[in-house]
Amino acid sequence: LRATRCPTSFIGAEQKEEAKAERVSSDCLPPTFSVSEIKNKQRRHLILLLESHIFSVFVFQQKMQLKKKKKKEREALGDKAPPKEVPKTIENQRVYDETTVDPEDEEVAFDEGTDEFSAYFNGLTNPKVLITTSDRPRGTVRFCEQLATVIPNAHVYYRRGLALKRIIPQCVARNFTYLMVINEDRKVPNGMVLCHLPDGPTAHFKMSSVRLRKEMKRRGKDPTEHSPEVILNNFTTRLGHSIGRLLAALFPQDPQFVGRQVATFHNQRDFIFFRFHRYIFKNEKKVGIQELGPRFTLKLRSLQKGTFDSKFGEYEWVLKRHEMDACRRKFQL
Amino acid sequence: MFVISSLCFLQVIWDIIGNQQFCSFKVKTKSQSFCRNEYNLTGLCNRSSCPLANSQYATIREEKGQCFLYMKVIERAAFPSKMWEKVKLSKNYEKALEQIDENLIYWPRFIRHKCKQRFTKITQYLIRMRKLVLKRQRKLVPLSRKVEQREKRKEEKALIAAQLDNAIEKELLERLKQGTYGDIYNFPVHAFDKALEQQDEESESESEEEEEEEDEEEEEEDVGKREFVAEEEVEESDLSDFEDMNKLRTSSDEEEEDEEESSEEEEEEEEEMEVEMKASKSKGKSPANGSVVRKKRAYVEIEYEQETEPTSKSRTTS
């Protein structure tokens, strides 16, 4: 099988010549022959594959040559060379959101001083979390137990078909600050309702890629009882800010640095990644981290003002797929 | 007179549909046959339960939560549209039973009994329906596969873009630099940098001699001795509180301390110093405290002899 001519549709003129030059050495069939005339599908396919491979190798070589040339030019110019072009990423191209929070914004600071979390952030209340599942949990109980080790002062209760609206007053009576309901589908957790209790906001997340502790590679020993530190990354907009505060208030205000544990909520393109690590400072410039604990990603679906009330609640924000997912460079959190 | 018994034709009907030929309402299973006729009282295909083969028949049917008693009598057999008499039963269970009784008075026992049974069953399932509506209902939300796949891909790409490990490490180092950890980790910034500088100088100028500041304690100095002046100052003033001094401890520091302590013969000191220096230099460790010096320093192998017993090297630090 020899490559005859390239299919001429998708290459430019000079490249065609080059390609022809490559093939001069190989003995060709009569020049009026084209690949599409081979009746045998498998042979035709093989030849096309070969040609496309040759073509792609050729293109790659051209690219490398171009790169080398550019590098030489840059070195030749020395200091006068134009600054290196920054590659475009989605984060670079993100549509500017007008609700992005300025660090010095007074209005935001005032709001945060008087919202539902102000009690927590002023150190008045200690978080106490109740974790439960949907009806008849099959696979999520283990996940809930692992979560309870990660979040200090968390209790797991078995859901015996109780209505959430009846659970909430009882929780408030027992001084719980958070109610976390893990919804499951076919033994896999897929949703989370996080309700701040003394009539605080309720957030509904979609949960995905849940990894339990035993599925982690190179993981450390089990987390200890020390309260971990919290890292919140990339919560820039106003909505992101409130979600960040919601998540941060799960953990006690003063972390115990002795435990060297850190829980991270990292927001990237509207996905919140949760990780739990143990860190150790090797020296001033290097730190080693080791992942313990479960990991999952959350995507916010709705944020509601009061406690959980799906029918009559007042929604602050709802994910509307058609509007919000239409633009690929626009993110909400 | 040709009297056709009113029941004859019914028997004929039953013969046809019941056993021999076809009945469109009949559902036959292995053990039993059922009747799908809506007016059937029991649901089974029997001679006594067939509404087509019985001229006098009654049923209970419910519509939208309301129960009705349907009756069929032979007098109306000729008028198909008026054949079934519909009586609305009261919502009260006992009253409805009385109604059934009074409507079906003088009717065959079988029909009366079966009607009451059917009515009981219907009311029970209506109650259950009403109770279920009040309880929480599970709402099934359909997922669109395309959307889910799209979301999954986006999540993967976002994960790659996030570079979580780097971000976390950076954040932790930032916090360390800002001092949120307080004094737990003893990486004092300035001393460390100075130590770095000093080491650079040392490695550059190995052959040079550097003099000590504390000349008063020693009269003779060895040529190859290296002392780092800056480090002494820093160490004594700033780092006296820290527990492990290993990061900044160098051979010279130990020497100085020992020199300070031991106020004995200078020869001894010298030898001690030499011993110390060489020992520590050759090993790269400080033998007294047994901890590891992190930085490997350039060292010089020098042979040594111990003439005098080295004095106790108690450390001044807490």
XYZ file of C-alpha atoms in Angstrom:
651
model
C 0.000 0.000 0.000
C 1.514 3.225 -1.019
C 0.175 6.644 -0.410
C -0.678 8.196 -3.708
C -2.010 11.669 -3.666
C -3.419 13.430 -0.642
C -7.076 14.252 -0.847
C -6.789 17.733 -2.096
C -9.693 19.341 -0.407
C -8.224 20.541 2.813
C -4.681 21.639 2.188
C -3.295 24.828 0.766
C -1.281 25.306 -2.372
C 2.238 25.311 -1.051
C 1.491 22.455 1.211
C 0.254 20.514 -1.724
C 3.545 20.962 -3.429
C 5.414 19.835 -0.400
C 3.221 16.828 -0.134
C 3.820 16.042 -3.731
C 7.508 16.346 -3.208
C 7.244 13.795 -0.473
C 5.544 11.361 -2.676
C 7.804 11.663 -5.639
C 9.958 8.879 -4.391
C 7.148 6.407 -3.925
C 5.994 4.745 -7.062
C 2.570 6.001 -7.867
C -0.216 4.595 -9.794
C -1.234 6.511 -12.918
C -1.716 10.181 -12.061
C -5.392 10.219 -12.847
C -6.037 7.752 -10.083
C -7.560 9.026 -6.861
C -8.085 7.317 -3.590
C -11.833 7.502 -3.748
C -11.837 5.169 -6.715
C -10.642 2.205 -4.727
C -13.696 0.058 -4.355
C -12.520 -1.959 -1.400
C -13.570 -0.106 1.706
C -10.917 -1.453 3.993
C -8.085 -0.680 1.640
C -9.458 2.749 0.951
C -9.749 3.391 4.631
C -6.182 2.285 5.249
C -4.828 4.518 2.585
C -6.775 7.463 3.864
C -5.529 6.856 7.358
C -1.989 6.750 6.150
C -2.378 9.935 4.225
C -3.987 11.749 7.076
C -1.218 10.599 9.345
C 1.400 11.883 6.978
C -0.458 15.109 6.675
C -0.747 15.609 10.378
C 2.942 14.894 10.839
C 3.640 17.453 8.185
C 1.469 20.045 9.863
C 3.158 19.398 13.154
C 6.548 19.910 11.618
C 5.452 23.183 10.128
C 4.248 24.302 13.498
C 7.518 23.452 15.178
C 9.443 25.330 12.539
C 7.279 28.352 13.051
C 7.825 28.175 16.748
C 11.572 27.958 16.366
C 11.577 30.884 14.057
C 9.610 32.958 16.479
C 11.890 32.044 19.284
C 14.909 33.075 17.285
C 13.331 36.361 16.444
C 12.526 36.984 20.048
C 16.041 36.255 21.137
C 17.402 38.398 18.388
C 15.338 41.344 19.477
C 16.295 40.847 23.077
C 14.729 43.442 25.292
C 12.841 45.059 22.503
C 10.843 41.954 21.794
C 7.123 42.388 22.213
C 5.822 40.886 25.436
C 4.911 37.280 25.395
C 1.360 36.666 24.394
C -0.800 35.316 27.146
C -2.870 32.375 25.953
C -6.574 32.852 26.139
C -8.277 30.814 28.788
C -11.854 30.693 29.830
C -10.982 32.471 33.019
C -9.304 35.226 31.038
C -12.217 35.602 28.729
C -14.837 35.565 31.408
C -17.595 38.057 30.915
C -17.286 40.649 33.607
C -20.009 40.190 36.135
C -21.310 43.417 37.534
C -22.020 41.857 40.864
C -18.369 41.154 41.470
C -17.543 42.091 44.978
C -14.973 44.766 45.575
C -12.988 44.109 48.697
C -13.663 47.611 49.930
C -17.299 47.748 49.069
C -19.119 49.283 51.985
C -22.531 48.150 51.012
C -21.410 44.576 50.866
C -19.644 44.932 54.164
C -22.763 46.368 55.705
C -24.895 43.582 54.302
C -22.566 40.996 55.620
C -22.571 42.617 58.970
C -26.290 42.219 59.281
C -27.187 39.050 57.467
C -27.934 35.672 58.903
C -24.315 34.744 59.288
C -23.300 37.754 61.251
C -23.954 35.895 64.463
C -21.552 33.219 63.425
C -18.881 35.510 62.120
C -18.992 37.582 65.244
C -18.292 34.511 67.222
C -21.602 34.274 68.977
C -22.732 30.884 67.804
C -20.929 27.639 67.327
C -21.845 25.519 64.362
C -23.723 22.323 65.005
C -24.588 20.335 61.942
C -27.220 17.688 61.420
C -26.533 15.414 58.483
C -29.219 13.192 57.101
C -30.229 11.584 53.839
C -33.289 11.186 51.690
C -35.784 8.379 52.317
C -34.455 4.883 52.537
C -30.793 5.529 51.907
C -28.864 2.747 50.281
C -25.331 3.975 49.743
C -25.122 7.398 51.257
C -24.973 6.527 54.928
C -21.282 5.785 54.700
C -20.682 9.051 52.949
C -22.601 10.852 55.648
C -20.505 9.259 58.320
C -17.332 10.334 56.585
C -18.664 13.821 56.255
C -19.384 13.826 59.936
C -15.737 13.112 60.689
C -14.678 15.961 58.469
C -17.034 18.530 59.918
C -16.573 18.949 63.614
C -19.651 18.850 65.795
C -21.726 17.040 63.208
C -24.327 14.395 63.898
C -25.756 11.876 61.495
C -29.378 10.875 61.931
C -31.263 8.224 60.073
C -34.129 9.597 58.097
C -37.186 7.561 58.841
C -39.406 9.071 56.247
C -39.841 12.243 58.208
C -40.880 15.426 56.540
C -38.221 18.114 56.446
C -40.647 20.745 57.506
C -41.241 18.822 60.693
C -37.585 18.154 61.324
C -36.629 21.789 61.103
C -38.468 23.072 64.190
C -37.084 20.204 66.209
C -33.571 21.017 65.077
C -34.023 24.618 65.975
C -35.206 23.568 69.391
C -32.047 21.555 69.900
C -29.767 24.385 68.841
C -28.608 23.036 65.571
C -27.249 25.646 63.200
C -27.207 23.630 60.001
C -29.267 20.958 58.392
C -27.613 19.048 55.604
C -29.657 16.598 53.565
C -27.850 14.379 51.110
C -30.134 13.250 48.369
C -29.340 10.011 46.653
C -30.139 8.259 43.438
C -29.329 4.590 42.982
C -26.931 4.374 45.887
C -24.986 7.398 44.782
C -25.325 10.779 46.412
C -26.359 13.337 43.870
C -27.754 16.334 45.655
C -27.347 18.316 48.799
C -29.681 20.661 50.574
C -27.912 22.896 53.015
C -30.181 24.800 55.306
C -29.003 27.347 57.799
C -31.307 26.869 60.669
C -32.576 29.794 62.585
C -34.458 30.808 59.421
C -31.379 31.125 57.318
C -30.936 30.646 53.604
C -31.299 27.271 52.020
C -29.029 26.236 49.236
C -29.675 23.313 46.967
C -26.632 21.850 45.245
C -26.134 19.179 42.703
C -23.386 16.862 43.906
C -21.191 14.888 41.583
C -18.019 12.818 41.515
C -18.202 11.740 45.084
C -15.174 9.781 46.226
C -15.222 8.012 49.533
C -12.185 7.644 51.644
C -11.294 4.188 50.568
C -11.241 5.214 46.945
C -8.542 7.785 47.477
C -5.074 7.035 46.352
C -2.184 7.691 48.666
C -4.369 8.930 51.374
C -3.369 9.574 54.915
C -4.773 8.287 58.091
C -8.230 9.201 59.244
C -8.928 12.772 60.147
C -8.573 13.609 63.779
C -10.959 15.562 65.932
C -9.221 18.895 65.483
C -11.211 21.568 63.770
C -9.812 22.125 60.318
C -8.963 25.357 58.619
C -11.098 26.499 55.774
C -9.976 27.783 52.401
C -12.481 29.441 50.104
C -11.171 30.185 46.636
C -12.624 32.228 43.838
C -15.946 33.275 45.246
C -16.031 36.591 43.510
C -19.561 37.696 42.812
C -22.152 38.725 45.302
C -23.857 35.381 45.021
C -20.545 33.628 45.335
C -19.832 35.615 48.426
C -23.002 34.537 50.126
C -22.429 30.919 49.188
C -18.905 31.187 50.484
C -20.149 32.436 53.807
C -22.739 29.723 53.895
C -20.080 27.077 53.430
C -17.626 28.666 55.773
C -20.108 28.801 58.605
C -20.182 25.021 58.681
C -16.866 24.957 60.461
C -15.973 26.430 63.821
C -14.469 29.864 63.813
C -11.133 29.093 65.435
C -9.302 26.307 63.710
C -6.832 24.232 65.615
C -3.560 24.558 63.808
C -2.199 21.634 65.729
C -4.316 19.308 63.683
C -2.873 20.612 60.416
C -6.013 19.840 58.538
C -7.563 22.022 55.926
C -10.886 21.857 54.135
C -10.993 23.591 50.783
C -13.919 24.856 48.791
C -12.567 25.919 45.442
C -14.868 27.533 42.941
C -13.955 27.142 39.309
C -16.418 27.974 36.567
C -19.365 27.563 38.896
C -18.262 24.176 40.165
C -17.279 24.085 43.815
C -14.671 21.446 44.518
C -14.376 20.215 48.050
C -11.157 18.641 49.258
C -9.852 17.734 52.672
C -6.115 17.627 53.236
C -3.510 17.359 55.889
C -0.592 19.669 55.351
C 2.933 19.872 56.617
C 5.368 22.668 56.096
C 8.663 21.278 54.951
C 10.295 24.637 54.943
C 9.299 28.151 54.275
C 8.798 27.742 50.612
C 7.397 24.286 50.431
C 4.401 22.621 51.864
C 3.309 19.066 51.407
C -0.318 18.110 51.352
C -1.867 14.728 51.671
C -5.442 14.074 50.892
C -7.614 12.465 53.511
C -11.280 12.496 53.609
C -13.993 12.424 51.014
C -14.114 14.661 48.014
C -17.003 15.880 45.940
C -18.031 18.693 43.639
C -21.055 20.870 44.047
C -22.969 22.959 41.621
C -25.436 25.452 42.953
C -28.981 24.958 41.762
C -30.964 27.353 43.862
C -30.672 29.628 46.820
C -33.762 30.302 48.839
C -34.270 32.883 51.483
C -35.959 31.122 54.363
C -35.659 27.582 55.579
C -36.524 24.721 53.355
C -39.811 25.289 51.570
C -39.732 24.271 47.982
C -43.229 25.373 47.070
C -43.785 28.644 48.818
C -40.267 29.757 49.495
C -38.827 32.942 48.211
C -36.017 32.110 45.874
C -33.092 34.414 45.723
C -31.471 32.660 42.806
C -32.447 29.746 40.633
C -30.387 28.070 37.974
C -32.121 28.632 34.689
C -30.308 26.525 32.215
C -31.432 28.191 29.030
C -30.499 31.639 30.121
C -27.425 31.011 32.137
C -25.751 28.229 30.224
C -26.176 29.892 26.885
C -22.992 31.897 27.170
C -19.867 29.866 27.767
C -17.923 32.692 29.246
C -20.413 33.798 31.824
C -20.404 32.367 35.310
C -22.521 33.074 38.295
C -20.462 32.334 41.336
C -99.564 -20.871 24.446
C -96.078 -20.437 23.770
C -94.569 -19.168 27.054
C -90.981 -18.397 26.943
C -89.590 -18.538 30.370
C -87.869 -15.319 31.140
C -84.910 -17.145 32.397
C -84.477 -19.345 29.426
C -82.832 -16.829 27.280
C -80.438 -15.924 30.001
C -79.399 -19.491 30.237
C -78.841 -19.493 26.533
C -76.730 -16.421 26.806
C -74.641 -17.947 29.509
C -74.176 -21.074 27.543
C -72.823 -19.078 24.700
C -70.576 -16.620 26.416
C -69.707 -18.446 29.561
C -68.471 -21.750 28.401
C -68.642 -22.498 24.754
C -68.076 -19.479 22.625
C -66.511 -16.113 22.871
C -67.127 -13.339 25.414
C -65.248 -10.146 24.801
C -65.044 -9.283 28.478
C -63.560 -12.590 29.493
C -59.914 -12.848 30.463
C -58.738 -16.398 30.806
C -55.779 -17.367 32.932
C -54.427 -20.775 33.847
C -56.476 -21.219 36.995
C -59.346 -18.817 36.630
C -61.233 -16.530 34.304
C -61.963 -12.930 35.011
C -64.603 -10.566 33.681
C -63.619 -7.119 32.501
C -67.105 -5.794 32.326
C -67.395 -2.538 34.220
C -70.645 -3.516 35.844
C -69.350 -6.788 37.161
C -69.720 -7.151 40.904
C -66.955 -9.535 41.772
C -64.677 -9.393 38.802
C -64.735 -13.097 38.181
C -66.435 -14.832 35.308
C -69.224 -16.823 36.918
C -72.794 -17.674 36.151
C -73.937 -15.601 39.086
C -71.557 -12.714 38.550
C -72.056 -12.136 34.867
C -73.989 -8.902 34.260
C -74.963 -10.059 30.797
C -76.390 -13.372 31.871
C -78.337 -12.063 34.859
C -81.456 -10.003 34.416
C -81.502 -8.781 37.993
C -78.142 -7.406 38.915
C -76.577 -4.705 41.094
C -73.099 -3.193 41.411
C -71.274 -0.480 43.297
C -69.080 1.814 41.234
C -67.236 4.941 42.244
C -66.646 8.072 40.280
C -64.231 10.743 41.482
C -64.516 9.628 45.073
C -68.314 9.257 45.014
C -69.925 5.802 45.279
C -73.046 4.840 43.322
C -75.286 1.811 43.425
C -76.269 0.527 39.996
C -79.276 -1.746 39.637
C -80.604 -3.626 36.672
C -84.051 -5.235 36.621
C -85.694 -7.336 34.025
C -88.522 -4.877 33.452
C -86.124 -2.514 31.823
C -84.301 -5.121 29.801
C -85.892 -3.798 26.637
C -84.554 -0.280 27.120
C -80.828 -0.425 27.000
C -80.270 3.258 27.636
C -82.354 3.164 30.793
C -81.265 -0.236 31.934
C -79.089 0.707 34.868
C -80.569 2.635 37.760
C -77.979 4.799 39.511
C -78.343 5.658 43.175
C -75.912 7.971 44.888
C -74.756 6.561 48.194
C -74.137 8.760 51.192
C -70.625 9.519 52.297
C -71.300 8.091 55.699
C -70.338 4.446 55.683
C -73.177 3.139 57.848
C -75.802 5.204 56.146
C -74.607 3.994 52.788
C -74.892 0.422 53.948
C -78.448 1.050 55.045
C -79.160 2.596 51.687
C -77.855 -0.464 49.940
C -80.024 -2.606 52.164
C -83.153 -0.665 51.517
C -82.566 -0.508 47.788
C -81.756 -4.123 47.451
C -84.433 -5.370 49.786
C -85.857 -8.697 48.598
C -82.901 -9.173 46.276
C -80.891 -12.365 46.300
C -78.563 -12.704 49.234
C -75.550 -13.149 47.061
C -75.901 -9.798 45.337
C -76.593 -7.936 48.537
C -73.579 -9.421 50.246
C -71.241 -8.854 47.384
C -72.420 -5.282 46.965
C -71.641 -4.487 50.563
C -68.252 -6.117 50.303
C -67.426 -4.149 47.226
C -68.545 -0.936 48.807
C -66.342 -1.558 51.838
C -63.339 -2.180 49.692
C -63.931 0.950 47.649
C -64.238 3.164 50.696
C -61.039 1.707 52.087
C -59.031 2.470 49.032
C -60.471 5.934 48.809
C -59.355 6.616 52.357
C -55.876 5.387 51.541
C -55.682 7.616 48.492
C -56.618 10.642 50.505
C -54.018 9.819 53.151
C -51.271 9.373 50.601
C -51.930 12.737 49.046
C -51.264 14.381 52.375
C -47.957 12.616 52.848
C -44.785 13.723 51.057
C -44.852 12.727 47.467
C -41.701 11.843 45.657
C -41.374 13.877 42.553
C -39.354 12.299 39.804
C -37.407 14.804 37.818
C -36.206 13.548 34.469
C -32.588 14.098 33.587
C -31.629 14.908 30.089
C -28.692 12.781 29.111
C -27.173 15.363 26.837
C -27.260 17.979 29.535
C -25.742 15.656 32.064
C -22.930 14.729 29.706
C -22.252 18.342 28.998
C -22.121 19.161 32.656
C -19.783 16.288 33.302
C -17.385 17.456 30.647
C -17.477 20.982 31.940
C -16.708 19.736 35.386
C -13.718 17.770 34.187
C -12.330 20.740 32.366
C -12.947 22.964 35.331
C -11.110 20.506 37.530
C -8.106 20.589 35.267
C -8.177 24.340 35.120
C -8.461 24.643 38.862
C -5.127 23.011 39.670
C -6.326 22.390 43.150
C -3.142 21.173 44.724
C -1.216 24.199 43.612
C -3.918 26.541 44.734
C -4.116 24.983 48.164
C -0.384 24.994 48.616
C -0.166 28.598 47.551
C -2.870 29.604 49.937
C -1.224 27.793 52.821
C 2.111 29.413 52.125
C 0.408 32.791 51.942
C -1.112 32.209 55.305
C 2.206 31.191 56.710
C 3.800 34.323 55.371
C 1.100 36.519 56.791
C 1.608 34.988 60.136
C -1.779 33.458 60.788
C -0.040 30.508 62.321
C 1.756 32.591 64.828
C 4.750 31.009 66.363
C 4.019 27.400 65.734
C 6.310 27.011 62.816
C 9.712 28.447 63.374
C 10.718 29.518 59.949
C 11.756 32.990 60.911
C 12.009 34.782 57.657
C 14.886 37.170 58.123
C 17.231 34.862 59.892
C 16.651 32.251 57.306
C 17.410 34.592 54.462
C 20.509 35.762 56.192
C 21.583 32.224 56.697
C 21.114 31.674 53.007
C 23.259 34.643 52.221
C 25.885 33.560 54.623
C 26.040 30.174 53.133
C 26.554 31.657 49.728
C 29.395 33.709 51.000
C 30.916 30.781 52.682
C 30.791 28.624 49.655
C 32.369 31.346 47.604
C 35.129 32.211 49.952
C 36.217 28.950 51.342
C 39.802 29.787 51.445
C 39.300 33.108 53.156
C 39.544 33.491 56.829
C 36.995 35.235 58.810
C 37.635 36.558 62.191
C 35.462 36.201 65.155
C 34.043 39.022 67.050
C 34.706 37.558 70.378
C 38.345 37.860 70.367
C 38.494 38.434 74.040
C 37.665 34.870 74.803
C 40.236 33.375 72.572
C 43.740 34.375 72.134
C 44.704 32.061 69.399
C 42.602 31.379 66.385
C 43.025 28.728 63.874
C 43.464 29.705 60.336
C 40.880 27.409 58.911
C 38.213 28.359 61.377
C 35.083 29.893 60.038
C 32.817 31.975 62.085
C 29.688 33.668 60.927
C 29.296 36.915 62.643
C 25.801 37.883 61.613
C 24.318 34.619 62.621
C 25.495 34.906 66.148
C 23.740 38.140 66.701
C 20.508 36.997 65.239
C 20.525 33.772 67.029
C 21.156 35.074 70.414
C 18.691 37.884 70.252
C 15.812 36.524 68.291
C 15.833 32.840 68.486
C 16.385 32.170 72.092
C 12.766 31.268 72.539
C 12.538 28.587 69.954
C 12.887 25.007 70.790
C 14.682 23.488 67.920
C 17.528 25.521 66.777
C 18.620 22.966 64.296
C 17.783 24.976 61.261
C 20.099 27.757 62.124
C 22.562 25.922 64.162
C 25.847 25.737 62.543
C 29.053 24.442 63.779
C 30.369 27.863 64.485
C 27.496 28.761 66.734
C 28.034 25.773 68.856
C 31.616 26.506 69.090
C 30.966 29.961 70.287
C 28.579 28.858 72.928
C 30.930 26.311 74.187
C 33.622 28.835 74.108
C 31.554 31.192 76.121
C 30.802 28.604 78.674
C 34.109 27.069 79.087
C 36.398 29.550 80.500
C 39.243 27.184 80.865
C 42.429 26.671 79.096
C 42.426 28.148 75.772
C 44.286 25.297 74.360
C 41.652 23.021 75.472
C 39.128 25.309 74.025
C 40.875 25.430 70.826
C 41.085 21.771 70.630
C 37.554 21.454 71.633
C 36.605 23.913 69.061
C 38.601 22.096 66.547
C 37.076 18.919 67.599
C 33.669 20.376 67.489
C 34.118 22.089 64.267
C 35.694 19.222 62.555
C 33.359 16.721 63.977
C 30.343 18.667 63.071
C 31.751 19.650 59.787
C 32.652 16.233 58.806
C 29.413 14.764 59.824
C 27.204 17.626 58.912
C 25.288 17.076 62.110
C 25.451 18.606 65.507
C 26.147 15.689 67.775
C 25.186 17.398 70.970
C 21.563 17.872 70.309
C 21.234 15.062 67.852
C 19.037 16.951 65.446
C 19.481 17.315 61.746
C 20.941 20.359 60.138
C 18.926 20.832 57.063
C 21.428 22.593 54.931
C 24.453 20.660 53.842
C 27.368 22.875 54.291
C 30.643 22.644 52.560
C 32.877 20.863 54.900
C 36.533 20.271 55.306
C 37.912 16.977 56.436
C 40.544 17.572 59.049
C 42.158 14.972 61.199
C 41.990 15.585 64.855
C 43.163 14.247 68.141
C 41.481 14.646 71.396
C 43.955 15.445 74.086
C 41.704 16.671 76.775
C 38.290 15.596 77.799
C 35.748 17.931 76.335
C 33.747 19.652 78.980
C 30.076 19.291 79.293
C 28.380 21.111 76.577
C 25.223 22.318 78.105
C 23.302 24.613 75.961
C 22.265 28.018 76.985
C 19.021 27.957 75.148
C 15.864 27.047 76.907
